[in-house]
N, CA, C and O of each residue as an XYZ file, in Angstrom:
156
protein
N      84.395    -39.424     20.935
C      84.180    -39.917     19.669
C      85.334    -39.262     18.861
O      85.617    -38.070     18.975
N      85.934    -40.067     18.094
C      87.082    -39.590     17.207
C      86.416    -38.978     15.902
O      85.532    -39.585     15.297
N      86.908    -37.704     15.495
C      86.380    -37.181     14.366
C      87.734    -36.510     13.631
O      88.717    -36.069     14.227
N      87.523    -36.552     12.181
C      88.639    -36.079     11.422
C      88.448    -34.576     11.443
O      87.330    -34.084     11.287
N      89.654    -33.767     11.658
C      89.609    -32.374     11.551
C      90.468    -31.930     10.289
O      91.613    -32.361     10.153
N      89.942    -31.132      9.444
C      90.606    -30.654      8.321
C      91.241    -29.303      8.460
O      90.610    -28.338      8.891
N      92.530    -29.244      8.081
C      93.226    -28.016      8.239
C      93.040    -27.211      6.861
O      93.190    -27.805      5.793
N      92.717    -25.871      6.906
C      92.683    -25.145      5.709
C      94.056    -25.206      4.992
O      95.096    -25.274      5.646
N      94.044    -25.182      3.715
C      95.385    -25.129      2.939
C      96.074    -23.828      3.113
O      95.498    -22.745      3.007
N      97.332    -23.980      3.383
C      98.060    -22.754      3.798
C      98.782    -21.967      2.632
O      99.267    -20.842      2.757
N      98.781    -22.756      1.437
C      99.535    -22.290      0.326
C      99.526    -23.425     -0.708
O      99.248    -24.589     -0.416
N      99.832    -23.024     -1.870
C     100.038    -24.055     -2.899
C     101.124    -24.989     -2.849
O     101.108    -26.082     -3.415
N     102.183    -24.481     -2.077
C     103.332    -25.313     -1.931
C     103.465    -25.994     -0.584
O     104.249    -26.926     -0.403
N     102.629    -25.470      0.408
C     102.711    -26.069      1.759
C     101.831    -27.288      1.874
O     100.611    -27.267      1.712
N     102.587    -28.402      2.183
C     101.831    -29.712      2.225
C     101.574    -30.315      3.698
O     100.764    -31.208      3.942
N     102.379    -29.691      4.608
C     102.215    -30.100      6.082
C     102.602    -28.902      7.037
O     103.260    -27.934      6.656
N     102.135    -29.069      8.285
C     102.430    -28.032      9.252
C     102.722    -28.702     10.591
O     102.545    -29.916     10.692
N     103.140    -28.012     11.578
C     103.494    -28.469     12.859
C     102.558    -27.818     13.817
O     102.352    -26.605     13.789
N     101.940    -28.702     14.743
C     101.039    -28.023     15.878
C     102.029    -27.429     16.829
O     102.955    -28.057     17.342
N     101.755    -26.168     17.022
C     102.652    -25.370     18.101
C     101.877    -25.445     19.488
O     102.452    -25.707     20.544
N     100.636    -25.211     19.390
C      99.789    -25.179     20.621
C      98.447    -25.927     20.499
O      97.720    -25.688     19.535
N      98.096    -26.814     21.429
C      96.873    -27.437     21.453
C      96.041    -26.746     22.608
O      96.469    -26.651     23.759
N      94.687    -26.223     22.147
C      93.930    -25.689     23.192
C      92.941    -26.645     23.706
O      92.152    -26.145     24.507
N      92.801    -27.749     23.480
C      91.769    -28.787     23.817
C      92.574    -29.992     24.381
O      93.714    -30.270     24.007
N      91.879    -30.673     25.307
C      92.503    -31.923     25.780
C      91.525    -33.027     25.336
O      90.391    -32.710     24.978
N      91.928    -34.320     25.346
C      91.107    -35.431     24.893
C      89.901    -35.444     25.953
O      90.014    -35.366     27.176
N      88.814    -35.553     25.264
C      87.501    -35.523     26.052
C      86.753    -34.204     26.170
O      85.572    -34.166     26.513
N      87.482    -33.105     25.873
C      86.948    -31.852     25.978
C      85.816    -31.638     24.806
O      85.871    -32.106     23.669
N      84.880    -30.898     25.306
C      83.697    -30.655     24.338
C      84.264    -29.490     23.338
O      84.864    -28.506     23.771
N      83.998    -29.722     21.917
C      84.313    -28.647     20.975
C      83.088    -28.112     20.295
O      82.171    -28.837     19.908
N      83.116    -26.871     20.175
C      81.954    -26.129     19.276
C      82.395    -25.945     18.048
O      83.598    -25.924     17.790
N      81.371    -25.778     17.073
C      81.572    -25.589     15.627
C      82.422    -24.252     15.436
O      82.078    -23.208     15.989
N      83.436    -24.332     14.704
C      84.377    -23.170     14.311
C      85.296    -22.675     15.563
O      85.844    -21.573     15.530
N      85.419    -23.499     16.588
C      86.224    -23.234     17.730
C      87.627    -23.515     17.322
O      87.873    -24.464     16.577
N      88.696    -22.613     17.847
C      89.957    -23.050     17.524
C      90.461    -24.050     18.337
O      90.321    -24.041     19.560
N      91.081    -24.970     17.674
C      91.651    -26.283     18.418
C      93.141    -26.234     18.544
O      93.631    -26.844     19.494
N      93.883    -25.633     17.769
C      95.288    -25.495     17.709
C      95.884    -24.469     16.860
O      95.275    -24.023     15.888
N      97.152    -24.045     17.220
C      97.812    -23.150     16.432
C      98.967    -23.975     15.606
O      99.798    -24.676     16.183
N      98.914    -23.811     14.253
C      99.916    -24.507     13.437
C     100.982    -23.638     12.931
O     101.881    -24.107     12.233
């Protein structure tokens, strides 16, 4: 199932970020508050 994931605001002037590492693959189960990626 596709879900929207919100990224916390990094600062007042930061509008976007780049994903450095993904910790999950498509189809993996995700728990609440689990880290999905490093930005």
